[in-house]
Structure formats: structure tokens, C-alpha cells
Short mmCIF file of C-alpha atoms in Angstrom, two decimals:
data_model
loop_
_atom_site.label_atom_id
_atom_site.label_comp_id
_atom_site.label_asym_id
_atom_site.label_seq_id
_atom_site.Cartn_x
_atom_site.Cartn_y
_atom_site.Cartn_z
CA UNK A 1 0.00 0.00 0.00
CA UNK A 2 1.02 3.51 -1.16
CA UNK A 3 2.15 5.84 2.30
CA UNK A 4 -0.41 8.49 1.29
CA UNK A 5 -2.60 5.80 1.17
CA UNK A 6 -3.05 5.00 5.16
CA UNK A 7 -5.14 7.84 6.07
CA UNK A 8 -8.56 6.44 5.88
CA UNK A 9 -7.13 3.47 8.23
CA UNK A 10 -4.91 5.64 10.38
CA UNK A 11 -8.02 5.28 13.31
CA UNK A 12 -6.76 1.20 13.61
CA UNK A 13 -3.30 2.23 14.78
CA UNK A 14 -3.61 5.47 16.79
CA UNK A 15 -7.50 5.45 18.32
CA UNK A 16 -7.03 3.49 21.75
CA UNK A 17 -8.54 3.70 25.10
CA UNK A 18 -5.37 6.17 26.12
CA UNK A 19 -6.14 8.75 23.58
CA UNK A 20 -10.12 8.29 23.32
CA UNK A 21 -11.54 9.68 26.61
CA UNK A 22 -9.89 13.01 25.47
CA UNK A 23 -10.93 12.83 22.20
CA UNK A 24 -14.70 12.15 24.26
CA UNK A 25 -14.48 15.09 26.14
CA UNK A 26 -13.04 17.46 23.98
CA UNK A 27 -15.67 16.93 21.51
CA UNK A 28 -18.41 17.00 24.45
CA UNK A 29 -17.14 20.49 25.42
CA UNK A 30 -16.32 21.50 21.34
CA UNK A 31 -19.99 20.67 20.97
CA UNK A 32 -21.93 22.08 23.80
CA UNK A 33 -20.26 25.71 23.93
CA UNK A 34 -19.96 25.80 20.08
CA UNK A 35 -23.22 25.55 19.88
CA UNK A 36 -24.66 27.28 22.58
CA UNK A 37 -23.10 30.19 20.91
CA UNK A 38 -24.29 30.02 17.31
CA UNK A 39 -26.59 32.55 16.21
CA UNK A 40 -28.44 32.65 12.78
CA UNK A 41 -27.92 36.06 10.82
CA UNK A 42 -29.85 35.39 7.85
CA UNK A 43 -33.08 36.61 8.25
CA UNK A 44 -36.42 34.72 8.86
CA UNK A 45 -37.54 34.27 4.94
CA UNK A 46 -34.45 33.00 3.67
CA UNK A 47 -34.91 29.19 2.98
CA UNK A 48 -31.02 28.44 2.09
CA UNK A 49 -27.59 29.66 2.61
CA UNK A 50 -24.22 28.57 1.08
CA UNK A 51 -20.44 29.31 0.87
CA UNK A 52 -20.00 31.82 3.67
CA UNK A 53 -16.62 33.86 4.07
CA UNK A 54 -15.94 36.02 7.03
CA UNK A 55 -13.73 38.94 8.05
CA UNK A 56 -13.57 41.51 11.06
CA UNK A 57 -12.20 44.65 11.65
CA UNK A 58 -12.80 46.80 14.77
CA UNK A 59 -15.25 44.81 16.22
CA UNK A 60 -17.42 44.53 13.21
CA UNK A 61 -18.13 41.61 11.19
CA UNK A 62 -18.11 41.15 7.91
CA UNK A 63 -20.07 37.99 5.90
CA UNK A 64 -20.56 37.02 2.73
CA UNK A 65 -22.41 33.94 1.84
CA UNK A 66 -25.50 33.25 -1.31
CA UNK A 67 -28.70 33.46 0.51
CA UNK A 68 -32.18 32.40 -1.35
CA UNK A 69 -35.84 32.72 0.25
CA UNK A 70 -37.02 30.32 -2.69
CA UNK A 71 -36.51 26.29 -3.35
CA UNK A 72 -33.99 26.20 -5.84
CA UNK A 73 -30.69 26.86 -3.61
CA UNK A 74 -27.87 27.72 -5.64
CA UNK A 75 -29.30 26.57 -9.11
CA UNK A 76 -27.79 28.83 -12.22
CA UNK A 77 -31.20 29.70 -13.23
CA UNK A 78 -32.51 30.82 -9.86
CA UNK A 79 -34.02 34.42 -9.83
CA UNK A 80 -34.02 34.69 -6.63
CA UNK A 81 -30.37 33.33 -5.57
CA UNK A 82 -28.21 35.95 -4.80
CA UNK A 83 -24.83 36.78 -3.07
CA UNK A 84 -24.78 39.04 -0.42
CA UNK A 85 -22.51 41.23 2.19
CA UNK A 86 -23.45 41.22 5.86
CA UNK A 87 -22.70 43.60 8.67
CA UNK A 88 -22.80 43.74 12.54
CA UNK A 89 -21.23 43.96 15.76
CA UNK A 90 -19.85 41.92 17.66
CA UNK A 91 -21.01 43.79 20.72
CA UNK A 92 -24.54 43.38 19.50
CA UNK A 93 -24.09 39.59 18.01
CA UNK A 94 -23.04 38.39 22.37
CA UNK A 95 -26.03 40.22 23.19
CA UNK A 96 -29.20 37.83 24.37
CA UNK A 97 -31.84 39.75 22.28
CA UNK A 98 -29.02 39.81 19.19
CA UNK A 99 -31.88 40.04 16.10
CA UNK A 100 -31.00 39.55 12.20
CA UNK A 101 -34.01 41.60 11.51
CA UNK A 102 -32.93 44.33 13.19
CA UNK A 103 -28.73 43.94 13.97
CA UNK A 104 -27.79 42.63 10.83
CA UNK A 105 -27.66 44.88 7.71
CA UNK A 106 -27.70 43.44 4.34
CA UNK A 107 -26.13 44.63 0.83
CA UNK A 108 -26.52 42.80 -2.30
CA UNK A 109 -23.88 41.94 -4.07
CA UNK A 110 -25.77 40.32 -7.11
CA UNK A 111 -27.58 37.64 -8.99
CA UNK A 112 -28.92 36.74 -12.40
CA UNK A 113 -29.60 39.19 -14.53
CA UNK A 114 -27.74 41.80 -12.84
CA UNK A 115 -24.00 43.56 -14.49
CA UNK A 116 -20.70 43.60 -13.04
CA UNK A 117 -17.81 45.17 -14.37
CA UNK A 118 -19.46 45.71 -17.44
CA UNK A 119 -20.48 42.02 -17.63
CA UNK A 120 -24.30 40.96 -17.73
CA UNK A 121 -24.64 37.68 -15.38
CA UNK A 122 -26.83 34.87 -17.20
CA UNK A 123 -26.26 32.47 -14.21
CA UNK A 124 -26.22 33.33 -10.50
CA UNK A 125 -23.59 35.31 -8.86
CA UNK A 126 -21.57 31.71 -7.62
CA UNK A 127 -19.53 31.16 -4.29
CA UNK A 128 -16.92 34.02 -3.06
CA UNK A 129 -13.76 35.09 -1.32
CA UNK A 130 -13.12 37.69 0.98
CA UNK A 131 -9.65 39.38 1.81
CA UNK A 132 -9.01 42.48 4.00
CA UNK A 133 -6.45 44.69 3.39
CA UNK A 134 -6.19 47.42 5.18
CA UNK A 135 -9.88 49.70 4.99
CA UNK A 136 -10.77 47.83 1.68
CA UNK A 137 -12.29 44.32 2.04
CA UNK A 138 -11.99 42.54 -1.85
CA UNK A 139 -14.70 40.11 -2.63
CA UNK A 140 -14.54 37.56 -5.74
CA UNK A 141 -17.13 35.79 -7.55
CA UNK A 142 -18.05 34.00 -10.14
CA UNK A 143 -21.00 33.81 -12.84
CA UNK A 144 -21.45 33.05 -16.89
CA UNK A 145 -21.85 35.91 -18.85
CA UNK A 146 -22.96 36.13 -22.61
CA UNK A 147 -20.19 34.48 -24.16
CA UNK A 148 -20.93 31.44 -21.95
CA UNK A 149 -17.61 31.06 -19.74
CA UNK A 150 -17.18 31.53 -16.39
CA UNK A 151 -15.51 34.59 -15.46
CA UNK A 152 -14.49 36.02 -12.09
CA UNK A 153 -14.73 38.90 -11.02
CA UNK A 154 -14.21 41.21 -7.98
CA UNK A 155 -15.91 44.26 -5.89
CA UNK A 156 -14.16 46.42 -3.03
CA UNK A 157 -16.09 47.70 -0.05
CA UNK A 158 -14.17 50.42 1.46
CA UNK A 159 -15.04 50.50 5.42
CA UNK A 160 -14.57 53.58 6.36
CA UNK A 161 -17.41 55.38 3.90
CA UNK A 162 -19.34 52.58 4.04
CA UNK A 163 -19.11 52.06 0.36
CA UNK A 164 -18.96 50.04 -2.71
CA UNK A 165 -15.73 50.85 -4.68
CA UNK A 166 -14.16 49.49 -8.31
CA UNK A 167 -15.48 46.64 -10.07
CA UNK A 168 -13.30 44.84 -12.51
CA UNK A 169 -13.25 42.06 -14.26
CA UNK A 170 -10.24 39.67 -12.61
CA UNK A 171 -7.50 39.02 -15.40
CA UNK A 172 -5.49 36.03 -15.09
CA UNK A 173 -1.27 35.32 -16.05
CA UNK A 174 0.31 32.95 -17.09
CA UNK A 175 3.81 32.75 -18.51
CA UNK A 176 4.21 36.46 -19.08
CA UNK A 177 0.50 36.73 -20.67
CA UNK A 178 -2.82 38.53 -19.44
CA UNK A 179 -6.20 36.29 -20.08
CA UNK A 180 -9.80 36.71 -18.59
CA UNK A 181 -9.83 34.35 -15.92
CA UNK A 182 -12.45 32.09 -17.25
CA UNK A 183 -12.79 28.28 -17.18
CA UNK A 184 -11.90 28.23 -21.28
CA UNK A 185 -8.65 29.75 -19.73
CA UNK A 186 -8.56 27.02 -17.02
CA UNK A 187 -8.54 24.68 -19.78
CA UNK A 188 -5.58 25.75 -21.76
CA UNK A 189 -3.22 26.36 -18.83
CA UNK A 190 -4.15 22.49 -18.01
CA UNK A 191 -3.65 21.25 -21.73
CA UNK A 192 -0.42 23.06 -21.04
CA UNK A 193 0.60 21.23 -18.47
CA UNK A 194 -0.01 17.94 -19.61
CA UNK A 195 -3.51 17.57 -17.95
CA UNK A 196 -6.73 16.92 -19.03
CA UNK A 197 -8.67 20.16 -20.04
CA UNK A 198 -11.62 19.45 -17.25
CA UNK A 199 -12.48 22.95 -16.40
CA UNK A 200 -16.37 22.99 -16.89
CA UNK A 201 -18.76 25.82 -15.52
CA UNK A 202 -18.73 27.96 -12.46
CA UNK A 203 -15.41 28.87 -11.08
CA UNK A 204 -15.02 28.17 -7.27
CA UNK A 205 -12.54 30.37 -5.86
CA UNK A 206 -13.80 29.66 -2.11
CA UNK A 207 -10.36 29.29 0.50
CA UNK A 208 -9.19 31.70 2.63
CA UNK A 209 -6.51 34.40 1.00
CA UNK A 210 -2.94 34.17 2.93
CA UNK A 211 -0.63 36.76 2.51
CA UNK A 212 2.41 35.94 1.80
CA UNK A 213 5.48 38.80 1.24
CA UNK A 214 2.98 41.31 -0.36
CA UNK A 215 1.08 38.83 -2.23
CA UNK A 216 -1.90 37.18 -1.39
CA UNK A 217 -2.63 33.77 -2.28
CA UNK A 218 -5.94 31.37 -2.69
CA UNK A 219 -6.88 28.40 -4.59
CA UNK A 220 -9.90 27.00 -6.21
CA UNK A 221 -11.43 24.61 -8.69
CA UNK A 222 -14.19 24.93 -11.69
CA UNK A 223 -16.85 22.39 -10.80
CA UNK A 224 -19.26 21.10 -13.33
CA UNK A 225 -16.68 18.12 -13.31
CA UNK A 226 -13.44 16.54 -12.11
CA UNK A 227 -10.56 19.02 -12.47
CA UNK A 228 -7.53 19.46 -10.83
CA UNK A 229 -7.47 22.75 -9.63
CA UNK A 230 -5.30 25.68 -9.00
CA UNK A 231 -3.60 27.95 -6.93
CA UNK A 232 -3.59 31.84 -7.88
CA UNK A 233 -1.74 34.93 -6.32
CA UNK A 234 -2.37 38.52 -6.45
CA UNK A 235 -1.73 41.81 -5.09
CA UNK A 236 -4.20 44.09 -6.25
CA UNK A 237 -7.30 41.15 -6.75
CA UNK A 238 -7.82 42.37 -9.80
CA UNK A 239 -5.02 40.90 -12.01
CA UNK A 240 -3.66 37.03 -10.51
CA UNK A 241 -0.69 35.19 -11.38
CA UNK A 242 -1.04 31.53 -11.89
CA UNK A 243 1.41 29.75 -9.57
CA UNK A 244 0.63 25.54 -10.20
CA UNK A 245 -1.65 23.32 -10.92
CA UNK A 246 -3.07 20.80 -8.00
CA UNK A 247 -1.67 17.70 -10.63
CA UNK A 248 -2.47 15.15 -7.55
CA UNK A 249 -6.20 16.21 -7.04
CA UNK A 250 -7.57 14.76 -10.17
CA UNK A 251 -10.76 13.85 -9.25
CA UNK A 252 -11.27 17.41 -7.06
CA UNK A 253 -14.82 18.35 -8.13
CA UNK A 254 -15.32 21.00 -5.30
CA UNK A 255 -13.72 23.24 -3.14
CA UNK A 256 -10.44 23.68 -1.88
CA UNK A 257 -9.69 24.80 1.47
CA UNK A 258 -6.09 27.08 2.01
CA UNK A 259 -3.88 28.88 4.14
CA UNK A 260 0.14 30.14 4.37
CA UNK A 261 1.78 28.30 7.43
CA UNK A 262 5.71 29.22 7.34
CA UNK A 263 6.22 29.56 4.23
CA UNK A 264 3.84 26.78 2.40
CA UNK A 265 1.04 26.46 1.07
CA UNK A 266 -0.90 23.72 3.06
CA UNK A 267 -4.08 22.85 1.16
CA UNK A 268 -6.94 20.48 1.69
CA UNK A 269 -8.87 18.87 -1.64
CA UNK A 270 -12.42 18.16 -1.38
CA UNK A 271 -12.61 14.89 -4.06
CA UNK A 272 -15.50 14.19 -6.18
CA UNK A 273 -19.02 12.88 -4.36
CA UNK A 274 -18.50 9.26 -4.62
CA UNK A 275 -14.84 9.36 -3.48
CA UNK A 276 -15.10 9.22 1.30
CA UNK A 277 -11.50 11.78 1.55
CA UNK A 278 -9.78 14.46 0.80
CA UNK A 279 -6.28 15.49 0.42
CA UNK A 280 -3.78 17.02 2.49
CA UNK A 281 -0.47 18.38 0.71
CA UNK A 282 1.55 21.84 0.88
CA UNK A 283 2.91 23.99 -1.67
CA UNK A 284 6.88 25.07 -0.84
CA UNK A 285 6.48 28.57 -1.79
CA UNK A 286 10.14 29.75 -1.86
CA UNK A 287 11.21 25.84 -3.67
CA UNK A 288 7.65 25.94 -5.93
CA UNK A 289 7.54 22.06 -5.04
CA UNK A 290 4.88 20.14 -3.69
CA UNK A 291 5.19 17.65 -0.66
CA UNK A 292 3.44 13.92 -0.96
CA UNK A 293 -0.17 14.28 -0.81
CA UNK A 294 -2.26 12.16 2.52
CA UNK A 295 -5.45 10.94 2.11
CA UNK A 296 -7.76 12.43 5.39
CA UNK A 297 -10.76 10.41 6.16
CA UNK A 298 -13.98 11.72 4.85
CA UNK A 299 -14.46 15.23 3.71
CA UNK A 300 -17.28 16.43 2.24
CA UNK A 301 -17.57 19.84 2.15
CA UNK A 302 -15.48 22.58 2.10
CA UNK A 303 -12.44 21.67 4.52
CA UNK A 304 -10.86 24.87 5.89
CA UNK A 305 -7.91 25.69 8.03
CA UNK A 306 -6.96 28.09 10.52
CA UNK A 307 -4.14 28.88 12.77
CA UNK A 308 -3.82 29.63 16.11
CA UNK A 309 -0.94 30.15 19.28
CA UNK A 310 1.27 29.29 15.96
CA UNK A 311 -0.33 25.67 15.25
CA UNK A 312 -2.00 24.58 12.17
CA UNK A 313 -5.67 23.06 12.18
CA UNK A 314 -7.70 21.53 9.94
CA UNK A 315 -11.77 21.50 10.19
CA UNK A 316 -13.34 19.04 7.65
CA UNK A 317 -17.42 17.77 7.59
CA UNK A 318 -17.09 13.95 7.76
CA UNK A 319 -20.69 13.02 6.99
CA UNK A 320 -21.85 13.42 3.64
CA UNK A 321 -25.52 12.63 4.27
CA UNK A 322 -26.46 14.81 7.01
CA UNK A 323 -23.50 16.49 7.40
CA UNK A 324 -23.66 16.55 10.69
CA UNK A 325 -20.22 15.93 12.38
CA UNK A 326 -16.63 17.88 11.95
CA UNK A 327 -13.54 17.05 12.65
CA UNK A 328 -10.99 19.43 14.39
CA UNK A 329 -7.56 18.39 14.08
CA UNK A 330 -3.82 19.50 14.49
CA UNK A 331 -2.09 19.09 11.61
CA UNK A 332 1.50 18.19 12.53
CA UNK A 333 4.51 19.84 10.37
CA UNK A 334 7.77 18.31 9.75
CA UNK A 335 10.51 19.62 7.41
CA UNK A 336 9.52 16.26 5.40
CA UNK A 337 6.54 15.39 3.09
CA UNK A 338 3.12 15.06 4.54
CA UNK A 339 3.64 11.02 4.91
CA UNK A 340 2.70 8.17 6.76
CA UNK A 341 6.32 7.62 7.61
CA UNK A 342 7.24 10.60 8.92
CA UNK A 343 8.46 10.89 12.35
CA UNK A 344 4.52 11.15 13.76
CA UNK A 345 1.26 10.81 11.91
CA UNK A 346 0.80 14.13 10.09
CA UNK A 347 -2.85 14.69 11.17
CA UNK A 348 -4.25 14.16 14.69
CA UNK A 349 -8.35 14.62 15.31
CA UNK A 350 -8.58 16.70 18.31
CA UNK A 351 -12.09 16.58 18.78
CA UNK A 352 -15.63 16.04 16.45
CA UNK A 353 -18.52 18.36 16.72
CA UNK A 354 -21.95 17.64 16.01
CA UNK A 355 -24.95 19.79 14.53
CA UNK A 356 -22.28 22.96 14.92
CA UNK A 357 -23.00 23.55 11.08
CA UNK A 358 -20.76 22.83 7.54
CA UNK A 359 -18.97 24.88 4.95
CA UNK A 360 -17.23 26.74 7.65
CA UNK A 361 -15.42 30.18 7.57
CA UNK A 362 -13.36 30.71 10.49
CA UNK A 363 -11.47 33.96 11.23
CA UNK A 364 -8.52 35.12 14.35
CA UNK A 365 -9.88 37.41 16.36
CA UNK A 366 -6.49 37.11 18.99
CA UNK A 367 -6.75 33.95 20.39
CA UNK A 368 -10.33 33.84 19.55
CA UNK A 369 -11.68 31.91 16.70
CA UNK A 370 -15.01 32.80 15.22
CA UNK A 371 -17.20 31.68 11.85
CA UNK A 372 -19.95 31.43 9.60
CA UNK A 373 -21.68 28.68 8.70
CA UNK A 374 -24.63 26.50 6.88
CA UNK A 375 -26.37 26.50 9.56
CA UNK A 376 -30.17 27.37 9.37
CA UNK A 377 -29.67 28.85 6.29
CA UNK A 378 -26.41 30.53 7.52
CA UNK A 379 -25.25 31.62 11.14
CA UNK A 380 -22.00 33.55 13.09
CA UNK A 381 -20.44 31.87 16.08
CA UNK A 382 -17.35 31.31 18.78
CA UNK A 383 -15.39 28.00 17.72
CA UNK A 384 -14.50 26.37 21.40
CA UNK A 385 -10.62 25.09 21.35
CA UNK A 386 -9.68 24.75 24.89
CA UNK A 387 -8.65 21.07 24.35
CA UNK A 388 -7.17 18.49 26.74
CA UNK A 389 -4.27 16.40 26.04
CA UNK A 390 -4.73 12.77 26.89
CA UNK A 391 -2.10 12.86 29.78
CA UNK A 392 -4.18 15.81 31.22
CA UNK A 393 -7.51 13.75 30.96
CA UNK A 394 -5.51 10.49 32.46
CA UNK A 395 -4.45 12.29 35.37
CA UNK A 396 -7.46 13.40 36.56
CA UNK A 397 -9.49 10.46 35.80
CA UNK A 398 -6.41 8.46 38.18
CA UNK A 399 -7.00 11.22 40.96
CA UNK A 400 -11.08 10.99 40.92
CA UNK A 401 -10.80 7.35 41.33
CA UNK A 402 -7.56 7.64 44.24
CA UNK A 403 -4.93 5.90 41.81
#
């Protein structure tokens, strides 16, 4: 068997009755106080909520997610689908009598049949990313205009007037030319590379941005069917840089999660519906190699990592029916590939929520970790992460019983 192989059986070797009990009550505690602090901020009508990204700056939070008060979710030819930019406090959001109706204001961003850039959409506004940089939060999306190609394309909100700002249409380079950045484009950069040209539809460009010496980076698939994906750097979000191709993820149909953790790249591959895990690799961004991608049980959604004291973790939904359960867990980084050999398993599950919500969206606040997620329709809360080793949890349980 293959190294990268072993991590849908890594539970055989490294779940035992040492470990478990703090697995058990980290995920009791995860669960409880994760929940207890979720609050929905779509309001009452809306029926469904997708893709949710989060900032926050000064105390005030910034979502955007698709929201639709009809039955056909995210469909291309939904008229009422769109994609939309919330605000509110934070003060207000830990208050008991914290409202969406009333706390949470609401800007459209667009759907069908509205222009961008120029651009007349003739499929919904699609999925989104959100980076802030400095007063000016950048948002990208994606929807088919006339010509029938996926293009994305980006909108600033400038925070201190409360504004919308420039809209462009995002240009994409590669080897020294400028293209729309549209999924015909996809296609030759992967015929290029020796791939197959699977770029199909709506361009998901859905991870986190990471900044990484004045650039920021993100990466994303197009997801009508199995493509490899992408990774994508900018500094101004309205002209990107192609930096690789994902040549491992072959059968990634949706959504990859991202983020810059000294100096790499770490991502985490979504595969295609059939297929029960994703993939954990990193990009070397000063080498431009790519370490030996590990299979992660289950992953069904949008995985997504964030970092925090200086660790890495890794949140992926690892239920695909009801989606009901998530997986926190450390992700361990050696100077080495991402292997089963290495000196200790590269991925350790810290704890597994239930009912906390899926396609999450976390975001540092200090030391405090905070999201969005599909949760009736979509909803803003505290991410618990006070976890207990298992040599903490053994000692106690010795001293309640006199050992």
C-alpha cells in the first residue's frame, strides 16, 4: 500500500482507550459551547444559505455567503439566488436579544440578470472570497456571462465610507501573458501542463486568501466536473498570477480549502461525491515544489484551516448525508513530506462536533476563533478550542478514582 494511502485506516493504529476519553471530552465540550453560541444572521424568509466567508475589523463583522428565500438553492437559473454582504457587531451579536431583523444589515452583491464590471450575469452570482487589506475588504465571484464562460470577477467595499468601490473584471497570467480568468482559460493552462482540459462551468474560488510577502494567495477549482485545480496569487485582486496546478487532485470536483503556514502552502482537496477523503499536501512557496499528498478520512464539504498560538488546524465535515459531524484536528509539520512515515502521523483529530453547522469560515480574532456557517440557512459563532491532552484527561481520571 502507497504511504499516502493509510489515512482512511490511520483510526486502527492510533484510536485506543489512552487517547479516546480526550478525544470524548473534547468533543463533548467542542460541541456544547460551540453551539450554545451560534446565532443565525440570515433573516427569517431565507430558505437556504451557502459558501459563507468572514472577516472583522474593529469589532465589526463582515459575511458574505448566497442566501435564497425560494426552493432552488444555488441553481444557475434561480431568480431569486443571490450573493450578499453582511454587517454587525460583535457587541450586539453576544447580546441575548441579538436580532437579524434588526442587527444585521444586508447589501446585495448580485444575482442573475444583474452587471458587473461591465459584464451581464446569465447564471447566479456563484460562491466568493473575501480578503481584508487594510480599509478595503476585496470580494470575488463568479457567474457566466454572454459568451458562456465563467468569469471572475471582484468588488471592493471600502469601510470607512461605508461604500462600494471598483469593479473589474479579474485578469489572469500565465507565462508572461494577461487572459480573462475564465474556465476556457482554465482549460488551456491544463492542456499546457499535460492535464486533461476538465475545467467545466462555475469557477469556485472559495479558500481563505494568505498573505504571503505582499502577495496574497488562494486556490480554487471549476466544478461542473473533475478538475484538478489551482492555486492563484495577487496583489491588487484584480489581475492574478497563476502559480501551479493541484496535478495530484484529479478527481477534485469542489472546493479547496487554504492557508500560508511558514512559508507553504498547506491545502486540503475536497474529491469528487463518490470518493469518502480528501487530500492534504503543501505547496513550498520559496522551492515551488509540492510535498506527498495524505489521504484524510472523509471530507465532504469545504475543509478549511486556521491557525492559532502558531499551530496549524484543519476542520473538515465527515458526513456526507447529514452532514452533521466535523472534525478538528492539528495538523503536525515536519521539514519532510506530509507522509505516513514521517516521524509522527501528520494529522491528529482533536475533537468532532456535532450539529455545529458545515462549509465553515473561520477567522482570528487574537486567540479567539469565530465563523460562519450552513447552519439554518447561515449563522456567526465562537469555535471552542480549549482542548485536553490525553495525559491531562488520564491524570485526573487516576486522581477521581484515588490511583
Amino acid at each position: 500500500m502507497n504511504a499516502s494511502e493509510y489515512g482512511i485506516f490511520r483510526k486502527m493504529a492510533s484510536e485506543n482507550h489512552y487517547v479516546s476519553l480526550s478525544k470524548a471530552l473534547n468533543s463533548a465540550a467542542a460541541t456544547k459551547y460551540t453551539l450554545e453560541s451560534l446565532k443565525r444572521i440570515t433573516r427569517p424568509e431565507m430558505r437556504y444559505g451557502h459558501m459563507g466567508q468572514l472577516v472583522m475589523k474593529d469589532g465589526v463583522c463582515y459575511a458574505t455567503f448566497i442566501q435564497n428565500p425560494g426552493t432552488d438553492g444555488e441553481q444557475h437559473s434561480s431568480t431569486t439566488s443571490e450573493v450578499v454582504l453582511a454587517i454587525f457587531t460583535l457587541e450586539r451579536w453576544k447580546e441575548a436579544d441579538f436580532s437579524p431583523e434588526k442587527d444585521v444589515e444586508i447589501l446585495r452583491i448580485g444575482g442573475l440578470g444583474d452587471e458587473c464590471a461591465g459584464e451581464k450575469a446569465v447564471s447566479i452570482f456563484k460562491d466568493n472570497s473575501m480578503c481584508l487589506v487594510g480599509d478595503d475588504i476585496y470580494i470575488c465571484f463568479s457567474f457566466i456571462t454572454d459568451d458562456g464562460k465563467s468569469h471572475i470577477f471582484r468588488k471592493t467595499f471600502h469601510i470607512p465610507t461605508h461604500s462600494w468601490g471598483e469593479e473589474a473584471a479579474v485578469r489572469l497570467s500565465y507565462k508572461g501573458e494577461l487572459y480573462d480568468f475564465t474556465d476556457e482559460t482554465l482549460n488551456r493552462i491544463y492542456l499546457d501542463k499535460g492535464l486533461e482540459p476538465r475545467a467545466g462551468g462555475l469557477i469556485e474560488l472559495v479558500s481563505a486568501w494568505s498573505e504571503y510577502k505582499g502577495e496574497y494567495y488562494a486556490t480554487g477549482v471549476a466544478i461542473e466536473r473533475p478538475n484538478n485545480g489551482f492555486i492563484v496569487k495577487t496583489a491588487d485582486f484584480k489581475t492574478m498570477t497563476l502559480v501551479d496546478t493541484l496535478a495530484f487532485n484529479d478527481m477534485g470536483t469542489a472546493e479547496i480549502g487554504s492557508i500560508i503556514y511558514h512559508g507553504r502552502l498547506y491545502v486540503a482537496c475536497r474529491q469528487d461525491y463518490s470518493i469518502p477523503y480528501l487530500y492534504l499536501n503543501y505547496y513550498d512557496l520559496e522551492k515551488g515544489t509540492w510535498g506527498e499528498a495524505y489521504r484524510v478520512e472523509d471530507g465532504n464539504v469545504r475543509p478549511w484551516f486556521f491557525i492559532l498560538k502558531d499551530e496549524l488546524y484543519l476542520v473538515n465535515t465527515v458526513e456526507e448525508l447529514y452532514r452533521r459531524y466535523s472534525n478538528i484536528s492539528h495538523v503536525r509539520v515536519t521539514n519532510r513530506n506530509i507522509a505516513f512515515f514521517d516521524d509522527k502521523m501528520p494529522i491528529e483529530t482533536l475533537a468532532t462536533i456535532k450539529d455545529c453547522g458545515s462549509y465553515f469560515a473561520f477567522y482570528n480574532e487574537g486567540d479567539e476563533i469565530y465563523y460562519i456557517a450552513t447552519k439554518n440557512t447561515i449563522s456567526f459563532g465562537k469555535l471552542y478550542t480549549d482542548f485536553r491532552t490525553p495525559e491531562e484527561v488520564n491524570e485526573k481520571l487516576l486522581a477521581l478514582f484515588g490511583k
